[in-house]
mmCIF file of C-alpha atoms and ligand atoms in Angstrom:
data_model
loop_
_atom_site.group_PDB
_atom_site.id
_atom_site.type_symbol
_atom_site.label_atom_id
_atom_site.label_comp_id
_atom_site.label_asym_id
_atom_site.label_seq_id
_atom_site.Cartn_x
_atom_site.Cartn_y
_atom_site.Cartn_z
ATOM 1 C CA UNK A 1 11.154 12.788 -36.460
ATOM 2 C CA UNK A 2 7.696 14.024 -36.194
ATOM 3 C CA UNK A 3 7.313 17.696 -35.098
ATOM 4 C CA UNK A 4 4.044 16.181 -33.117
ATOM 5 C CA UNK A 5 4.257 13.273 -30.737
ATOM 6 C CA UNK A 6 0.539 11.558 -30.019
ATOM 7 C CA UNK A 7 -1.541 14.345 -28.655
ATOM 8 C CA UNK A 8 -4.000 14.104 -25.673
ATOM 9 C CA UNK A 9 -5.654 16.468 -25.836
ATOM 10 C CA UNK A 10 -5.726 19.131 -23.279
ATOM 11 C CA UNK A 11 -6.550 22.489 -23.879
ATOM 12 C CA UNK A 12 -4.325 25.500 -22.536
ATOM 13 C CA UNK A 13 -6.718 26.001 -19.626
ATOM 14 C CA UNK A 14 -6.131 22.237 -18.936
ATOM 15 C CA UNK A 15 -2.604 22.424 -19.184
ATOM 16 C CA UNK A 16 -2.528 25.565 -16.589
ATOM 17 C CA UNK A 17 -4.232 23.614 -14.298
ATOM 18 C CA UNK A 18 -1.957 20.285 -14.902
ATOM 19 C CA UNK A 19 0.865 22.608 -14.453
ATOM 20 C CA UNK A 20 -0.636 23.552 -10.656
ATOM 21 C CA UNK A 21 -0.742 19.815 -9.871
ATOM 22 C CA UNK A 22 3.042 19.580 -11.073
ATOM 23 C CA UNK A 23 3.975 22.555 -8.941
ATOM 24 C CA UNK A 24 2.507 21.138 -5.514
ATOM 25 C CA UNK A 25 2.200 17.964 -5.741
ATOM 26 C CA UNK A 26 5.093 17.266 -3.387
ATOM 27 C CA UNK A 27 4.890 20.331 -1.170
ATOM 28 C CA UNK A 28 3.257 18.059 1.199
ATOM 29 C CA UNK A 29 7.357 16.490 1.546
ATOM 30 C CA UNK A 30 7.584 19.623 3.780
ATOM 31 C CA UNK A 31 6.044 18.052 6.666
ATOM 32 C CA UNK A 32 7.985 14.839 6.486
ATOM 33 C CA UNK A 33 10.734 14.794 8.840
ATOM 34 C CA UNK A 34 14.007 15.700 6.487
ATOM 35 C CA UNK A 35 16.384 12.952 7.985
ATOM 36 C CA UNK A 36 13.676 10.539 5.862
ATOM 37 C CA UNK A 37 13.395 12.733 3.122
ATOM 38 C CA UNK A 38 17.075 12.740 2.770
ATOM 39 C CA UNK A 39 18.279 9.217 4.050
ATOM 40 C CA UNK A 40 20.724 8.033 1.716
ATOM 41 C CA UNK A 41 20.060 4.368 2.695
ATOM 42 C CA UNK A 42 17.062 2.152 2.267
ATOM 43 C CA UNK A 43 13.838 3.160 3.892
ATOM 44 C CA UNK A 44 12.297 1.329 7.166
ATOM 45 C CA UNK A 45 9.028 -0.035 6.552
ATOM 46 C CA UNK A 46 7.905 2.271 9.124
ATOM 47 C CA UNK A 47 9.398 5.130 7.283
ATOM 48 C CA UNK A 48 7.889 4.282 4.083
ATOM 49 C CA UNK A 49 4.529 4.636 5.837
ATOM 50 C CA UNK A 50 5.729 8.079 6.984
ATOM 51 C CA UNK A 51 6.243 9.234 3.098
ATOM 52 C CA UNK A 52 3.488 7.690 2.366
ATOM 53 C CA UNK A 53 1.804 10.228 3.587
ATOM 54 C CA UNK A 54 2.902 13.135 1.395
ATOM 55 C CA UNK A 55 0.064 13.461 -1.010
ATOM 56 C CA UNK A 56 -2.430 13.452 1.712
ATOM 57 C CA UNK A 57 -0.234 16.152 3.265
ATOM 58 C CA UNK A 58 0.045 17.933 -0.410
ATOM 59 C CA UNK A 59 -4.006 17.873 -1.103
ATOM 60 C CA UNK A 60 -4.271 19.526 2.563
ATOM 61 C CA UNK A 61 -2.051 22.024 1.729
ATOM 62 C CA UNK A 62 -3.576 23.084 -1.684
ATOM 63 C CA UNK A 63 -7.066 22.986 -0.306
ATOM 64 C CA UNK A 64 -6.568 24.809 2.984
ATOM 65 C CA UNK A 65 -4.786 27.614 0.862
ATOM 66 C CA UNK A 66 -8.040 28.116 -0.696
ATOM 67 C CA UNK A 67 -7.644 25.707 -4.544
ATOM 68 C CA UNK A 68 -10.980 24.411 -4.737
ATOM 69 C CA UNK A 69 -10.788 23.086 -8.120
ATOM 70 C CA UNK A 70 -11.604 19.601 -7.643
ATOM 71 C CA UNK A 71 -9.432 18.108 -10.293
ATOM 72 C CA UNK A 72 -6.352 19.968 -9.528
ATOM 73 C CA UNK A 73 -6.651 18.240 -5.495
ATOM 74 C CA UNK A 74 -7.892 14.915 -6.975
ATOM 75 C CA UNK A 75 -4.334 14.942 -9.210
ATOM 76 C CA UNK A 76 -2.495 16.468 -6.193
ATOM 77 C CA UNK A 77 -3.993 13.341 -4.150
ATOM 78 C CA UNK A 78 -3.141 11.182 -6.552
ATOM 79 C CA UNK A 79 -0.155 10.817 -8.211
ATOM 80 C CA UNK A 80 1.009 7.589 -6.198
ATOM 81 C CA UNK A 81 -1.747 5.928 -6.845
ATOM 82 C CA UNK A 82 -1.372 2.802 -9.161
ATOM 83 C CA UNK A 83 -3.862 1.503 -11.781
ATOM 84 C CA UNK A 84 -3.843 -1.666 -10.390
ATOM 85 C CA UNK A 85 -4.996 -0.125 -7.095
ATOM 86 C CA UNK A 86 -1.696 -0.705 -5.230
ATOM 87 C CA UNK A 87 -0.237 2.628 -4.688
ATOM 88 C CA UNK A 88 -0.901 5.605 -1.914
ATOM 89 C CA UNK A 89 -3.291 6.613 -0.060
ATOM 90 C CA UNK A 90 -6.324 5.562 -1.688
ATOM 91 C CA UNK A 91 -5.545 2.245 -3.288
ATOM 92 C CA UNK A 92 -7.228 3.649 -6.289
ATOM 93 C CA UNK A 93 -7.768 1.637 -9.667
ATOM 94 C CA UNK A 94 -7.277 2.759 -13.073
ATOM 95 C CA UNK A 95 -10.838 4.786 -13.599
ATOM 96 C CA UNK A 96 -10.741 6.502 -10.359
ATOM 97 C CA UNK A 97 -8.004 7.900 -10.836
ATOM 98 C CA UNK A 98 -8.454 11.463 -12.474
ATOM 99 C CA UNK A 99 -6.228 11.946 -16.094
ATOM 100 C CA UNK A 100 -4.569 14.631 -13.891
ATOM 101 C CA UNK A 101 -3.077 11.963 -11.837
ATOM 102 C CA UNK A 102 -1.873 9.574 -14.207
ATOM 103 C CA UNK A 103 0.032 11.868 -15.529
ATOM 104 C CA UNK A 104 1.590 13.307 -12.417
ATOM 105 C CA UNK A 105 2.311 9.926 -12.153
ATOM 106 C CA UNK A 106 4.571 9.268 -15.224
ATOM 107 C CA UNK A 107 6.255 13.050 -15.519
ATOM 108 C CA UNK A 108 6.483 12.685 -11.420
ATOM 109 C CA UNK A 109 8.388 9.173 -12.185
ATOM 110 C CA UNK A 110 10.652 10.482 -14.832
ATOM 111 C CA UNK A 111 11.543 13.617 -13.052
ATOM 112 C CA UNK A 112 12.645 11.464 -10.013
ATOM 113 C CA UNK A 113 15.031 9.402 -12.627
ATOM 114 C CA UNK A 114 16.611 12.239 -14.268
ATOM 115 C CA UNK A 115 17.431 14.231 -10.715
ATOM 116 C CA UNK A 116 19.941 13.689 -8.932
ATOM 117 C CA UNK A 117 19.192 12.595 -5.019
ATOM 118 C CA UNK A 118 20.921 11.638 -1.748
ATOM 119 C CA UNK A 119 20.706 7.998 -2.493
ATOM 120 C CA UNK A 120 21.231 7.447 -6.210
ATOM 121 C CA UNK A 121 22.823 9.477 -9.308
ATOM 122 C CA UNK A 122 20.652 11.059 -11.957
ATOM 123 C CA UNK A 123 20.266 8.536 -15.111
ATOM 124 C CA UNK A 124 19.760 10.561 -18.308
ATOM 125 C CA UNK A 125 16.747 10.910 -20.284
ATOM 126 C CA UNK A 126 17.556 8.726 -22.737
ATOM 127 C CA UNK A 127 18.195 5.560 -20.470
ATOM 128 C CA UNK A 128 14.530 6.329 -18.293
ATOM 129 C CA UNK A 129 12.748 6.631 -21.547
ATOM 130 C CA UNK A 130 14.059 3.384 -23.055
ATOM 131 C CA UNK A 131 13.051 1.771 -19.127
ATOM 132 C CA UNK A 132 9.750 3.493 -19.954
ATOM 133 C CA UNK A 133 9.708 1.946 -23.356
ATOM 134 C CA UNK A 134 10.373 -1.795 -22.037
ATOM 135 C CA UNK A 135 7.771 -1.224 -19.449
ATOM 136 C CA UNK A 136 10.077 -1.358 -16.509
ATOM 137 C CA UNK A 137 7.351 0.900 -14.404
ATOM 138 C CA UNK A 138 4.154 -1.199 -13.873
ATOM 139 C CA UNK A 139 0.745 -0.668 -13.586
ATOM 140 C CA UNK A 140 0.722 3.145 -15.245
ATOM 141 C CA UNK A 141 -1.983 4.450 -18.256
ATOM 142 C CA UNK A 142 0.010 3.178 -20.915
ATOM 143 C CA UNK A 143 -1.663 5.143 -22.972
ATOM 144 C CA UNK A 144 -0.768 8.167 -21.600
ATOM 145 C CA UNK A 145 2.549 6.592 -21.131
ATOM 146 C CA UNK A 146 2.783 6.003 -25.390
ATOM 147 C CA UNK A 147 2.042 9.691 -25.525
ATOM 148 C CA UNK A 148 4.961 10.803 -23.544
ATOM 149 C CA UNK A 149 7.381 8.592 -25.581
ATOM 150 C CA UNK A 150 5.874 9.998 -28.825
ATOM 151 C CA UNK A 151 6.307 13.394 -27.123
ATOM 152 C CA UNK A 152 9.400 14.037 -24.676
ATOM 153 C CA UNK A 153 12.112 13.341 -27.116
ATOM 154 C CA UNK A 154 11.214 16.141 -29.100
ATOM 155 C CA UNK A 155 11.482 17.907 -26.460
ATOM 156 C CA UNK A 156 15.370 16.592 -26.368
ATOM 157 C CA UNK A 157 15.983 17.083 -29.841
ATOM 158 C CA UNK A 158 18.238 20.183 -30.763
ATOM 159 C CA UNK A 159 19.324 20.157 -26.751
ATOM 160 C CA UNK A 160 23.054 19.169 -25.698
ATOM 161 C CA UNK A 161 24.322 16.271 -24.342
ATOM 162 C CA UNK A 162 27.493 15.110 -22.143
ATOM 163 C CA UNK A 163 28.840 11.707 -23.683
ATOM 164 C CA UNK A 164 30.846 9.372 -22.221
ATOM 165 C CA UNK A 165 34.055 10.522 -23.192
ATOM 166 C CA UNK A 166 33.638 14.016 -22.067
ATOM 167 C CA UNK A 167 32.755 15.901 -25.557
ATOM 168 C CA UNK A 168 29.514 17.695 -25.872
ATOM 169 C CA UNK A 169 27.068 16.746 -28.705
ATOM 170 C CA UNK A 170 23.575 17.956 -30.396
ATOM 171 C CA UNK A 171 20.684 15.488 -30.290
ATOM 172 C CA UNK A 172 19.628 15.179 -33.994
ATOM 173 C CA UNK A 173 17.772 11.987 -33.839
ATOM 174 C CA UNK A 174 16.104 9.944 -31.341
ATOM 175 C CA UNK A 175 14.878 6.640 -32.413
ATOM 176 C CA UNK A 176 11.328 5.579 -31.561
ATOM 177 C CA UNK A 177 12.512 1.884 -31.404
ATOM 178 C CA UNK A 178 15.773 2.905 -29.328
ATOM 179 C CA UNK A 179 16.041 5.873 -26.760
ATOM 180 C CA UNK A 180 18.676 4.562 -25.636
ATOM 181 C CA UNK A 181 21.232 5.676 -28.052
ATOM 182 C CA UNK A 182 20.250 8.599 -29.688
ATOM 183 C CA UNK A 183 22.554 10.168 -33.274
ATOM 184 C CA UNK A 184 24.266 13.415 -31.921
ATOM 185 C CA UNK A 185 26.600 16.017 -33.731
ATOM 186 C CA UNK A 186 29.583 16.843 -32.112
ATOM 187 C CA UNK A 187 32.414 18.781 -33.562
ATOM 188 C CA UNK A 188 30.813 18.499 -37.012
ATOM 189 C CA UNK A 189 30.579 14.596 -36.868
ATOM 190 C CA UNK A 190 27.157 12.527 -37.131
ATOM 191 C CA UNK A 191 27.659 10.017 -34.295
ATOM 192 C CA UNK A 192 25.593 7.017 -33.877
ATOM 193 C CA UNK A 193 26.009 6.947 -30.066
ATOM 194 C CA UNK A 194 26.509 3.192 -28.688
ATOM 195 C CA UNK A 195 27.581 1.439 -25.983
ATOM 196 C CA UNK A 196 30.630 2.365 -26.133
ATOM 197 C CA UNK A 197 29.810 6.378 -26.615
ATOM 198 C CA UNK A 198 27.037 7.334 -25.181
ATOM 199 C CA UNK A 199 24.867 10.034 -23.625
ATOM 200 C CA UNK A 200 25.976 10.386 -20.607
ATOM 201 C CA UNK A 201 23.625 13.290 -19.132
ATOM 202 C CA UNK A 202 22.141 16.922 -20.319
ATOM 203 C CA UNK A 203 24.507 19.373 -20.667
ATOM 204 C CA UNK A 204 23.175 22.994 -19.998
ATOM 205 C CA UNK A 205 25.850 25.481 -21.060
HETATM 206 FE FE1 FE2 B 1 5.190 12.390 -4.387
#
C-alpha cells in the first residue's frame, strides 16, 4: 500500500484550523438537555428538532469566545449540512458549504461509527470504511470522501486489532477494493481475515 493516500491539499496552517473545527464542533451538545443526548431509544421528532440545534449552539459558542475566523465558524456551522441541501440548520447545497464542513462532515460521521454510544455498539473501522466505500452515507463530497478512503487505512496499518476469536493481530494490508477484511499477523501467521475471522475492533494495549 501506498505511503500517500489522495492528497487535498491543505497546508499546516489549514490543518490547525480544521483541527479547531474538529475540537468544537459539538460543544454546542452542552446545551442540549442530556436525557436526549443520552436516550438509548429512538428520538421524538420533536427531539430531533432539539439536536438539531447543536451546530447553531456550537458556532455561538466559538464566536462569542472571541474565534472570528470565518471559516473555522462556517465549518463549525456546518457539518450537518448535506450537499443535497437536506441537512441542519441551513439547508445548504454542495458549494455553500465551506471544504471545512464537508469534511467535518465525513470524519464527524466516521467518528460517530467507530464510538461506542448509549444506543448502539461501536462498529470497527474496517466495517464503516467498506459502508463508506459502497456509498451507504448519501449526499457527502465524494471527493473528499475518495480521499479519506485513500487515506485513513494507512492510518490503520501497523495498529492492532481484536478478531473475532479473541487473539490480537497487526494490520499489514488493507485492500482498496475490500476494507472489510483486512490481512493481519498474529502470532507469526499471515491471516487473510474473513467472515469467519475477522476484525472485530481496535485493540489499544
Ligand atoms: Fe454534530
Amino acid at each position: 500500500m501506498s505511503k500517500k493516500g489522495l492528497p487535498i491539499h491543505l497546508s499546516k496552517e489549514d490543518m490547525a484550523r480544521l483541527v479547531k473545527v474538529g475540537l468544537l464542533h459539538d460543544v454546542g451538545k452542552a446545551k442540549i438537555p442530556p436525557q436526549i443526548i443520552n436516550k438509548p431509544g429512538k428520538l421524538t421528532d420533536q427531539e430531533f428538532e432539539i439536536i438539531k440545534l447543536h451546530p447553531v449552539f456550537s458556532y455561538e459558542i466559538a464566536k462569542k469566545s472571541n474565534e472570528k475566523d470565518i471559516d473555522i465558524l462556517n465549518g463549525i456551522r456546518g457539518h450537518h449540512e448535506k450537499i443535497n441541501g437536506t441537512g441542519y440548520p441551513d439547508n445548504l447545497r454542495y458549494n455553500e458549504i465551506c471544504l471545512f464542513a464537508r469534511i467535518t462532515i465525513i470524519s464527524d460521521i466516521y467518528d460517530a461509527m467507530v464510538s461506542k454510544r448509549v444506543y448502539k455498539d461501536a462498529h470497527s473501522p474496517f466495517e464503516v470504511l467498506d459502508e463508506f466505500s459502497q456509498g451507504r452515507f448519501s449526499n457527502l463530497d465524494m471527493e473528499l470522501v475518495n480521499a479519506f478512503l485513500s487515506n485513513m487505512p494507512i492510518e490503520l496499518l501497523d495498529k492492532f486489532v481484536l478478531l473475532s476469536d479473541g487473539s490480537i493481530g497487526r494490520i499489514i494490508y488493507i485492500n482498496p477494493n475490500n476494507f472489510m477484511y483486512p490481512i493481519v499477523e498474529a502470532q507469526g501467521e499471515i491471516i487473510l481475515t474473513n467472515e469467519r475471522l475477522k476484525c472485530v475492533s481496535m485493540y489499544n494495549a
